[in-house]
Amino acid sequence: MTQDLQGVIDSGMCIGCGACTAADSTVSLTLDTTRLSYRPSHASTARAASVCPAIAVDFDHLQAQVFPGAEPGPHGVVEAVFLAQSTSVERNTAASSGGLIKELLLHYLASGEVDGIISLSHDGGTDFSAGLVTDAADVDALPGSIYHAVPFDGALRILRERPGRYVLVAIPCQLEGIYSYIHTLEPALADRIHTTIGLLCGWQYTHHALRAISLFKGVDPDALTDVSWRGGGPVGRLRLPTPDKTVSVSRRVDFSYQVAFDRSFNIPRCHLCVNHSNFLADIVVGDAWLPSTVYTTTGISLLITRTDATRAVVAELTAAGRIQSTDVSVDEITESQTRRVVFGDFAYAYQAYLAAEGLPYPAMTGPNREAARLHTPEQAAAFHGELQHKLALQAAGRYRALWWRKATREFPRLAKRYLDWFLVRIVRIKSLTGRRSEVSADKIRIFR
């Protein structure tokens, strides 16, 4: 057993779930002043280490606890997969996707079965943390997707301190930490969770990313009053408001955005994550990046139900006219998120590389392992070397150097990514070459 959290602190692998703070009340989450992501305040003990998802995640055990009797496949436990969209144009547009999470939250609050929603709330500036919502009137005021590092220890604190049953909204690694803590040290808390709504995760970014984009756009990062990552239609725009102005940045085509949100700005553990599909969530929501949905005017979500109960909720919301939904297959999970991400093709290879080098990494094998086609050790080694160079530039605040690097030696790689997007999403080259079948027009025409 790992003796403490020192390896997590040294490697920057912490994702801020708060499991260690629940296991040891002397631990708090603090913002690392060099990495600009959250970390445990000190090394603590083996008790805290035993529940830390930056050290290990036992997916077999956790899935057996969360979905007893269910047999996971390569995409985890799956009851059904849908494309779906809120019928509220305002909710749909504000989300830059299907607007489904807020429809789900309103449903659960109205059901009388839950005492509240645990989700991210805005504390001010770029600070967000886990908060509690009990009034349906407050649901639409909740922030949308937040991609920079946040502390989520408040979720376990609420579950431990407040009787009742709650819906929990979380990204995959947050659920890994919360469930690791519960099913290792305090199993009675499992009854406090009525339903979990998980996001298909596109990685967390350190606060270096926000500082870099602010520099590129002439914004004082310390003057930011908020940050909004989505809204305004499909894909959405990053908005950086200060008392003097609000800068809006295209997330799809702005070059400076591509620099500031290069994957080197991710929390280190994100490069090793095999759980982007949120295996432990009862219902999973994320962008449907599919050729068939490219031309949507307000956004469509991919929705995965992992239980009979959540599948019934989707049916109920559809029958009530709150959402539009159409069933699809698990193939759309892979196509939407890419197989590299869904099956951990690179992440498992990078784990093996770090293990061989004697470096800290989170030991985890998900239900997708057998489907993974691992990248080569040479590819993992090359990535690691490049990552260390970029992290050093970030730590020194040399964001302009990263901008020029992307504009020169890395530009062919960026151009290829856009070409691949064009060929797959617009030209639909996979369909033309018989590698897949697109979702039929009959299924798509119900959406805006």
Short mmCIF file of C-alpha atoms in Angstrom, two decimals:
data_model
loop_
_atom_site.label_atom_id
_atom_site.label_comp_id
_atom_site.label_asym_id
_atom_site.label_seq_id
_atom_site.Cartn_x
_atom_site.Cartn_y
_atom_site.Cartn_z
CA MET A 1 0.00 0.00 0.00
CA THR A 2 1.22 3.51 -0.82
CA GLN A 3 2.31 5.14 2.43
CA ASP A 4 1.17 8.72 1.82
CA LEU A 5 0.36 11.44 -0.73
CA GLN A 6 3.91 12.67 -1.34
CA GLY A 7 4.10 11.16 -4.83
CA VAL A 8 0.83 12.89 -5.74
CA ILE A 9 2.20 16.22 -4.53
CA ASP A 10 5.52 15.81 -6.32
CA SER A 11 3.98 14.73 -9.63
CA GLY A 12 1.08 17.19 -9.70
CA MET A 13 -1.36 14.32 -10.25
CA CYS A 14 -4.01 15.69 -7.85
CA ILE A 15 -7.40 16.37 -9.48
CA GLY A 16 -8.99 18.03 -6.43
CA CYS A 17 -11.71 15.45 -5.70
CA GLY A 18 -11.31 15.90 -1.94
CA ALA A 19 -11.24 12.22 -0.98
CA CYS A 20 -8.03 12.75 1.01
CA THR A 21 -9.56 15.66 2.98
CA ALA A 22 -12.44 13.44 4.06
CA ALA A 23 -10.04 10.66 5.05
CA ASP A 24 -7.79 13.03 7.02
CA SER A 25 -9.28 16.25 8.42
CA THR A 26 -5.80 17.83 8.67
CA VAL A 27 -5.48 17.81 4.87
CA SER A 28 -6.79 20.68 2.76
CA LEU A 29 -6.62 21.40 -0.95
CA THR A 30 -4.35 24.29 -1.87
CA LEU A 31 -3.44 25.86 -5.20
CA ASP A 32 0.11 24.89 -6.16
CA THR A 33 1.81 28.20 -6.96
CA THR A 34 4.05 26.67 -9.63
CA ARG A 35 1.73 24.23 -11.39
CA LEU A 36 -1.41 26.34 -10.77
CA SER A 37 -3.52 23.29 -10.00
CA TYR A 38 -4.78 21.95 -6.68
CA ARG A 39 -2.83 19.63 -4.40
CA PRO A 40 -3.04 18.16 -0.89
CA SER A 41 -1.58 20.50 1.71
CA HIS A 42 0.74 17.75 3.03
CA ALA A 43 1.63 14.10 2.57
CA SER A 44 -0.76 12.77 5.25
CA THR A 45 -0.94 8.99 5.79
CA ALA A 46 -1.76 5.68 4.14
CA ARG A 47 -5.44 6.22 5.04
CA ALA A 48 -5.66 9.26 2.77
CA ALA A 49 -3.57 7.57 0.10
CA SER A 50 -5.89 4.54 0.09
CA VAL A 51 -8.75 6.58 -1.40
CA CYS A 52 -6.80 8.85 -3.76
CA PRO A 53 -7.63 8.33 -7.46
CA ALA A 54 -4.29 9.89 -8.39
CA ILE A 55 -2.70 6.78 -6.84
CA ALA A 56 -5.08 4.00 -7.89
CA VAL A 57 -8.67 3.31 -8.94
CA ASP A 58 -10.22 -0.16 -8.54
CA PHE A 59 -12.85 0.00 -11.28
CA ASP A 60 -13.90 -3.64 -10.88
CA HIS A 61 -14.72 -3.09 -7.21
CA LEU A 62 -16.38 0.29 -7.67
CA GLN A 63 -18.53 -0.80 -10.59
CA ALA A 64 -19.68 -3.84 -8.62
CA GLN A 65 -20.74 -1.50 -5.80
CA VAL A 66 -22.39 1.15 -7.97
CA PHE A 67 -24.02 -1.20 -10.51
CA PRO A 68 -24.46 -4.51 -8.64
CA GLY A 69 -25.09 -7.47 -10.93
CA ALA A 70 -24.43 -5.51 -14.13
CA GLU A 71 -21.80 -6.67 -16.58
CA PRO A 72 -19.64 -3.85 -17.97
CA GLY A 73 -18.56 -3.88 -21.59
CA PRO A 74 -15.79 -1.81 -23.20
CA HIS A 75 -17.88 1.35 -22.66
CA GLY A 76 -18.73 0.41 -19.07
CA VAL A 77 -22.23 -0.57 -17.98
CA VAL A 78 -24.59 0.68 -20.70
CA GLU A 79 -28.38 0.42 -20.73
CA ALA A 80 -28.96 2.76 -23.66
CA VAL A 81 -27.34 5.51 -25.73
CA PHE A 82 -29.20 8.51 -27.12
CA LEU A 83 -28.76 11.72 -29.00
CA ALA A 84 -30.81 14.32 -27.16
CA GLN A 85 -31.58 18.00 -26.92
CA SER A 86 -33.61 20.22 -24.59
CA THR A 87 -36.70 21.69 -26.20
CA SER A 88 -35.86 24.98 -24.46
CA VAL A 89 -33.92 27.04 -26.99
CA GLU A 90 -32.53 29.24 -24.19
CA ARG A 91 -31.19 26.28 -22.19
CA ASN A 92 -29.90 24.60 -25.31
CA THR A 93 -28.07 27.69 -26.57
CA ALA A 94 -26.64 28.57 -23.16
CA ALA A 95 -25.12 25.09 -22.90
CA SER A 96 -23.66 25.09 -26.44
CA SER A 97 -24.87 21.50 -26.44
CA GLY A 98 -28.09 19.68 -25.62
CA GLY A 99 -28.93 21.58 -22.42
CA LEU A 100 -29.77 18.26 -20.81
CA ILE A 101 -28.13 18.55 -17.42
CA LYS A 102 -30.38 21.38 -16.30
CA GLU A 103 -33.45 19.55 -17.61
CA LEU A 104 -32.39 16.51 -15.57
CA LEU A 105 -31.76 18.61 -12.46
CA LEU A 106 -35.18 20.27 -12.71
CA HIS A 107 -36.78 16.84 -13.11
CA TYR A 108 -35.12 15.43 -10.01
CA LEU A 109 -35.93 18.48 -7.87
CA ALA A 110 -39.57 18.31 -8.98
CA SER A 111 -39.78 14.58 -8.25
CA GLY A 112 -39.68 15.07 -4.49
CA GLU A 113 -37.22 12.19 -4.24
CA VAL A 114 -34.13 14.30 -3.60
CA ASP A 115 -33.16 16.97 -1.09
CA GLY A 116 -30.87 18.88 -3.40
CA ILE A 117 -28.28 18.98 -6.14
CA ILE A 118 -24.53 18.94 -5.52
CA SER A 119 -22.81 20.70 -8.39
CA LEU A 120 -20.23 23.37 -9.11
CA SER A 121 -21.14 26.87 -7.97
CA HIS A 122 -19.37 30.15 -8.69
CA ASP A 123 -17.54 31.64 -5.70
CA GLY A 124 -16.21 34.72 -7.52
CA GLY A 125 -13.51 35.48 -10.06
CA THR A 126 -12.21 32.20 -11.48
CA ASP A 127 -13.03 30.32 -8.26
CA PHE A 128 -15.60 27.54 -8.32
CA SER A 129 -16.36 24.82 -5.78
CA ALA A 130 -18.95 22.19 -4.97
CA GLY A 131 -22.18 23.74 -3.73
CA LEU A 132 -25.74 22.75 -2.91
CA VAL A 133 -28.88 23.76 -4.82
CA THR A 134 -32.31 23.04 -3.34
CA ASP A 135 -34.50 25.48 -5.26
CA ALA A 136 -35.46 24.86 -8.89
CA ALA A 137 -35.31 28.62 -9.48
CA ASP A 138 -31.53 28.47 -8.98
CA VAL A 139 -30.84 25.71 -11.51
CA ASP A 140 -30.53 27.92 -14.58
CA ALA A 141 -28.08 30.16 -12.69
CA LEU A 142 -25.62 27.28 -12.23
CA PRO A 143 -22.41 27.64 -14.24
CA GLY A 144 -21.97 25.54 -17.35
CA SER A 145 -19.00 23.31 -17.97
CA ILE A 146 -15.85 24.51 -16.18
CA TYR A 147 -12.62 23.24 -17.66
CA HIS A 148 -9.99 24.72 -15.36
CA ALA A 149 -8.89 23.08 -12.11
CA VAL A 150 -11.31 23.46 -9.20
CA PRO A 151 -11.46 21.99 -5.69
CA PHE A 152 -14.37 19.55 -5.29
CA ASP A 153 -13.90 18.58 -1.63
CA GLY A 154 -17.16 20.31 -0.76
CA ALA A 155 -19.14 17.45 -2.34
CA LEU A 156 -18.04 14.88 0.23
CA ARG A 157 -18.41 17.48 2.96
CA ILE A 158 -22.06 18.03 2.03
CA LEU A 159 -22.74 14.28 1.87
CA ARG A 160 -21.15 13.74 5.28
CA GLU A 161 -22.73 16.70 7.07
CA ARG A 162 -26.26 16.89 5.64
CA PRO A 163 -28.83 14.10 5.97
CA GLY A 164 -30.90 13.47 2.87
CA ARG A 165 -30.49 12.22 -0.66
CA TYR A 166 -28.79 14.16 -3.40
CA VAL A 167 -28.11 14.22 -7.12
CA LEU A 168 -24.39 14.64 -7.73
CA VAL A 169 -23.01 16.22 -10.92
CA ALA A 170 -19.34 15.43 -11.49
CA ILE A 171 -16.58 14.67 -13.96
CA PRO A 172 -15.12 11.13 -14.00
CA CYS A 173 -12.13 11.58 -11.68
CA GLN A 174 -14.26 13.41 -9.10
CA LEU A 175 -16.63 10.43 -8.97
CA GLU A 176 -13.66 8.06 -8.75
CA GLY A 177 -12.42 9.85 -5.64
CA ILE A 178 -15.83 10.21 -4.02
CA TYR A 179 -16.77 6.57 -4.57
CA SER A 180 -13.29 5.36 -3.57
CA TYR A 181 -13.70 7.18 -0.26
CA ILE A 182 -17.26 5.99 0.31
CA HIS A 183 -16.73 2.32 -0.54
CA THR A 184 -13.41 2.15 1.30
CA LEU A 185 -14.02 4.15 4.46
CA GLU A 186 -17.65 5.25 4.86
CA PRO A 187 -20.07 2.97 2.95
CA ALA A 188 -23.16 4.38 4.68
CA LEU A 189 -22.75 7.52 2.59
CA ALA A 190 -23.72 5.59 -0.55
CA ASP A 191 -27.36 5.95 0.49
CA ARG A 192 -27.01 9.75 0.38
CA ILE A 193 -26.44 9.61 -3.39
CA HIS A 194 -29.73 9.29 -5.25
CA THR A 195 -28.32 9.65 -8.79
CA THR A 196 -25.06 10.72 -10.34
CA ILE A 197 -24.96 12.80 -13.51
CA GLY A 198 -21.55 12.55 -15.13
CA LEU A 199 -19.93 14.52 -17.90
CA LEU A 200 -18.03 13.10 -20.82
CA CYS A 201 -14.73 14.66 -19.91
CA GLY A 202 -12.54 16.78 -22.17
CA TRP A 203 -9.79 17.09 -19.53
CA GLN A 204 -9.09 19.66 -16.84
CA TYR A 205 -6.66 22.51 -17.43
CA THR A 206 -4.37 24.20 -14.94
CA HIS A 207 -4.80 27.93 -14.29
CA HIS A 208 -1.77 28.45 -16.54
CA ALA A 209 -4.21 28.06 -19.45
CA LEU A 210 -6.35 30.95 -18.21
CA ARG A 211 -3.31 33.12 -17.63
CA ALA A 212 -1.95 32.32 -21.10
CA ILE A 213 -5.17 33.13 -22.96
CA SER A 214 -5.56 36.30 -20.89
CA LEU A 215 -2.05 37.40 -21.89
CA PHE A 216 -2.71 36.66 -25.55
CA LYS A 217 -5.98 38.64 -25.47
CA GLY A 218 -4.78 41.62 -23.43
CA VAL A 219 -6.75 40.77 -20.30
CA ASP A 220 -5.50 41.03 -16.71
CA PRO A 221 -6.06 37.48 -15.38
CA ASP A 222 -6.17 38.76 -11.80
CA ALA A 223 -9.06 41.10 -12.73
CA LEU A 224 -11.34 38.37 -14.10
CA THR A 225 -14.76 38.50 -12.43
CA ASP A 226 -15.89 35.18 -13.91
CA VAL A 227 -15.06 32.78 -16.70
CA SER A 228 -17.57 31.13 -19.02
CA TRP A 229 -16.42 28.31 -21.26
CA ARG A 230 -19.58 27.65 -23.27
CA GLY A 231 -22.71 29.39 -24.53
CA GLY A 232 -23.83 31.04 -27.72
CA GLY A 233 -24.52 27.95 -29.79
CA PRO A 234 -22.59 24.81 -30.78
CA VAL A 235 -18.99 24.55 -29.53
CA GLY A 236 -19.46 27.91 -27.80
CA ARG A 237 -17.09 30.70 -26.88
CA LEU A 238 -14.77 31.33 -23.96
CA ARG A 239 -15.74 34.59 -22.24
CA LEU A 240 -13.29 36.47 -20.04
CA PRO A 241 -15.09 39.32 -18.21
CA THR A 242 -13.35 42.04 -16.19
CA PRO A 243 -14.82 45.26 -14.74
CA ASP A 244 -13.62 47.09 -17.87
CA LYS A 245 -14.50 44.71 -20.69
CA THR A 246 -15.46 41.21 -21.73
CA VAL A 247 -13.31 39.37 -24.24
CA SER A 248 -14.96 36.58 -26.23
CA VAL A 249 -12.80 33.88 -27.80
CA SER A 250 -13.79 31.28 -30.38
CA ARG A 251 -13.01 27.82 -29.03
CA ARG A 252 -12.95 26.26 -32.48
CA VAL A 253 -10.78 28.46 -34.68
CA ASP A 254 -8.93 31.03 -32.56
CA PHE A 255 -5.21 30.25 -32.80
CA SER A 256 -4.37 31.69 -29.38
CA TYR A 257 -7.03 29.45 -27.86
CA GLN A 258 -5.38 26.43 -29.47
CA VAL A 259 -2.08 27.45 -27.84
CA ALA A 260 -3.45 28.15 -24.37
CA PHE A 261 -5.48 24.95 -24.35
CA ASP A 262 -2.85 22.72 -25.83
CA ARG A 263 -2.89 19.43 -23.95
CA SER A 264 0.34 20.32 -22.17
CA PHE A 265 -1.81 22.65 -20.06
CA ASN A 266 -3.82 19.69 -18.73
CA ILE A 267 -3.41 18.45 -15.18
CA PRO A 268 -0.80 15.64 -15.48
CA ARG A 269 -3.23 12.93 -14.46
CA CYS A 270 -5.46 13.77 -17.43
CA HIS A 271 -2.85 12.33 -19.78
CA LEU A 272 -3.26 9.00 -17.98
CA CYS A 273 -7.04 8.95 -17.68
CA VAL A 274 -8.80 5.89 -19.11
CA ASN A 275 -12.25 6.98 -17.91
CA HIS A 276 -13.32 9.88 -20.12
CA SER A 277 -16.68 8.12 -20.60
CA ASN A 278 -17.44 8.34 -16.86
CA PHE A 279 -17.88 4.65 -16.04
CA LEU A 280 -19.26 5.30 -12.54
CA ALA A 281 -22.04 7.79 -13.39
CA ASP A 282 -25.68 6.67 -13.59
CA ILE A 283 -26.29 8.94 -16.56
CA VAL A 284 -23.62 10.57 -18.72
CA VAL A 285 -23.96 13.70 -20.87
CA GLY A 286 -21.54 15.24 -23.34
CA ASP A 287 -21.18 16.88 -26.73
CA ALA A 288 -22.16 14.73 -29.70
CA TRP A 289 -19.22 15.44 -31.99
CA LEU A 290 -20.60 13.47 -34.92
CA PRO A 291 -20.78 14.12 -38.68
CA SER A 292 -24.55 13.84 -38.45
CA THR A 293 -24.74 16.64 -35.85
CA VAL A 294 -22.25 19.12 -37.33
CA TYR A 295 -24.90 21.39 -38.78
CA THR A 296 -27.10 21.66 -35.70
CA THR A 297 -28.02 25.25 -34.90
CA THR A 298 -28.10 24.94 -31.10
CA GLY A 299 -26.26 21.76 -30.14
CA ILE A 300 -27.00 18.09 -29.52
CA SER A 301 -25.77 15.92 -26.66
CA LEU A 302 -24.72 12.33 -26.47
CA LEU A 303 -26.50 10.75 -23.50
CA ILE A 304 -25.60 7.39 -21.92
CA THR A 305 -27.88 5.74 -19.38
CA ARG A 306 -26.24 3.09 -17.21
CA THR A 307 -29.31 2.07 -15.16
CA ASP A 308 -32.96 1.21 -15.80
CA ALA A 309 -33.97 4.17 -13.61
CA THR A 310 -32.06 6.75 -15.64
CA ARG A 311 -33.30 5.26 -18.90
CA ALA A 312 -36.85 5.69 -17.55
CA VAL A 313 -36.13 9.34 -16.74
CA VAL A 314 -35.06 9.97 -20.34
CA ALA A 315 -38.28 8.35 -21.56
CA GLU A 316 -40.32 10.46 -19.14
CA LEU A 317 -38.69 13.73 -20.17
CA THR A 318 -39.14 12.83 -23.84
CA ALA A 319 -42.82 11.96 -23.35
CA ALA A 320 -43.36 15.23 -21.48
CA GLY A 321 -41.87 17.23 -24.34
CA ARG A 322 -39.00 18.52 -22.22
CA ILE A 323 -36.38 16.95 -24.46
CA GLN A 324 -36.11 15.40 -27.89
CA SER A 325 -34.25 12.10 -27.97
CA THR A 326 -33.43 9.32 -30.37
CA ASP A 327 -31.66 6.08 -29.59
CA VAL A 328 -28.29 5.25 -31.14
CA SER A 329 -25.59 2.65 -30.50
CA VAL A 330 -22.41 2.53 -28.43
CA ASP A 331 -20.53 3.08 -31.69
CA GLU A 332 -21.54 6.73 -31.44
CA ILE A 333 -19.73 7.01 -28.09
CA THR A 334 -16.52 5.90 -29.79
CA GLU A 335 -17.03 8.05 -32.86
CA SER A 336 -18.01 11.14 -30.88
CA GLN A 337 -15.09 11.02 -28.45
CA THR A 338 -12.52 9.15 -30.64
CA ARG A 339 -11.31 5.65 -29.86
CA ARG A 340 -7.97 6.99 -28.57
CA VAL A 341 -9.89 8.65 -25.74
CA VAL A 342 -12.70 6.13 -25.22
CA PHE A 343 -10.45 3.09 -24.98
CA GLY A 344 -7.33 4.72 -23.53
CA ASP A 345 -5.04 3.84 -26.43
CA PHE A 346 -2.48 6.42 -25.37
CA ALA A 347 -3.25 6.58 -21.63
CA TYR A 348 -2.52 2.90 -20.99
CA ALA A 349 0.73 3.19 -22.96
CA TYR A 350 1.74 6.27 -20.99
CA GLN A 351 0.99 4.47 -17.71
CA ALA A 352 3.32 1.66 -18.80
CA TYR A 353 6.04 4.16 -19.72
CA LEU A 354 5.90 5.95 -16.35
CA ALA A 355 5.89 2.61 -14.54
CA ALA A 356 9.00 1.51 -16.43
CA GLU A 357 10.70 4.81 -15.54
CA GLY A 358 9.81 4.47 -11.85
CA LEU A 359 7.67 7.63 -11.95
CA PRO A 360 4.34 8.12 -10.12
CA TYR A 361 1.18 7.32 -12.04
CA PRO A 362 -2.40 6.32 -11.17
CA ALA A 363 -2.75 2.55 -11.36
CA MET A 364 -6.11 1.87 -12.98
CA THR A 365 -7.49 -0.64 -15.44
CA GLY A 366 -10.95 0.10 -16.75
CA PRO A 367 -13.41 -2.13 -18.59
CA ASN A 368 -12.07 -0.67 -21.84
CA ARG A 369 -8.58 -2.18 -21.46
CA GLU A 370 -9.12 -5.18 -23.72
CA ALA A 371 -10.37 -2.93 -26.52
CA ALA A 372 -7.35 -0.59 -26.30
CA ARG A 373 -4.78 -0.48 -29.09
CA LEU A 374 -1.77 0.81 -27.22
CA HIS A 375 0.54 3.43 -28.63
CA THR A 376 4.20 2.45 -28.74
CA PRO A 377 6.65 3.02 -25.89
CA GLU A 378 8.56 5.35 -28.22
CA GLN A 379 5.47 7.51 -28.73
CA ALA A 380 4.90 7.67 -24.97
CA ALA A 381 8.54 8.60 -24.36
CA ALA A 382 8.46 11.34 -27.00
CA PHE A 383 5.29 12.78 -25.52
CA HIS A 384 6.75 12.76 -22.03
CA GLY A 385 9.90 14.59 -23.10
CA GLU A 386 7.94 17.26 -24.95
CA LEU A 387 5.53 17.63 -22.03
CA GLN A 388 8.33 18.25 -19.54
CA HIS A 389 9.75 20.99 -21.77
CA LYS A 390 6.38 22.71 -22.10
CA LEU A 391 5.65 22.45 -18.36
CA ALA A 392 8.96 24.19 -17.64
CA LEU A 393 7.98 27.03 -19.99
CA GLN A 394 4.59 27.32 -18.28
CA ALA A 395 6.12 27.37 -14.81
CA ALA A 396 8.37 30.23 -15.97
CA GLY A 397 5.39 32.10 -17.41
CA ARG A 398 6.86 31.89 -20.92
CA TYR A 399 3.53 31.57 -22.68
CA ARG A 400 4.71 33.55 -25.71
CA ALA A 401 7.37 30.92 -26.35
CA LEU A 402 4.61 28.31 -26.49
CA TRP A 403 2.67 30.52 -28.92
CA TRP A 404 5.63 30.69 -31.30
CA ARG A 405 6.32 26.99 -30.90
CA LYS A 406 2.73 26.23 -31.98
CA ALA A 407 3.02 28.69 -34.89
CA THR A 408 6.21 27.09 -36.21
CA ARG A 409 7.35 23.54 -35.43
CA GLU A 410 3.93 22.37 -34.21
CA PHE A 411 1.84 24.07 -36.89
CA PRO A 412 1.80 21.04 -39.25
CA ARG A 413 0.37 18.94 -36.42
CA LEU A 414 -2.34 21.53 -35.75
CA ALA A 415 -3.17 21.79 -39.45
CA LYS A 416 -3.47 18.01 -39.70
CA ARG A 417 -5.92 18.01 -36.80
CA TYR A 418 -8.16 20.46 -38.64
CA LEU A 419 -7.81 18.49 -41.86
CA ASP A 420 -8.79 15.29 -40.04
CA TRP A 421 -11.79 17.09 -38.55
CA PHE A 422 -12.85 18.30 -42.00
CA LEU A 423 -12.49 14.88 -43.60
CA VAL A 424 -14.27 12.99 -40.83
CA ARG A 425 -16.97 15.46 -39.81
CA ILE A 426 -17.72 17.30 -43.06
CA VAL A 427 -16.65 15.00 -45.90
CA ARG A 428 -17.65 11.93 -43.82
CA ILE A 429 -14.74 9.97 -45.19
CA LYS A 430 -15.34 7.02 -42.86
CA SER A 431 -18.80 6.52 -44.31
CA LEU A 432 -17.59 6.94 -47.88
CA THR A 433 -14.94 4.25 -47.33
CA GLY A 434 -17.36 1.90 -45.55
CA ARG A 435 -15.70 2.09 -42.13
CA ARG A 436 -18.91 3.17 -40.38
CA SER A 437 -22.54 4.06 -40.92
CA GLU A 438 -23.76 7.52 -39.99
CA VAL A 439 -26.82 8.12 -37.84
CA SER A 440 -29.74 8.22 -40.26
CA ALA A 441 -31.33 11.48 -41.32
CA ASP A 442 -34.67 10.25 -39.92
CA LYS A 443 -33.15 10.16 -36.44
CA ILE A 444 -31.52 13.60 -36.74
CA ARG A 445 -34.31 15.66 -38.28
CA ILE A 446 -36.19 15.93 -34.98
CA PHE A 447 -33.49 18.27 -33.68
CA ARG A 448 -33.03 21.98 -34.31
#
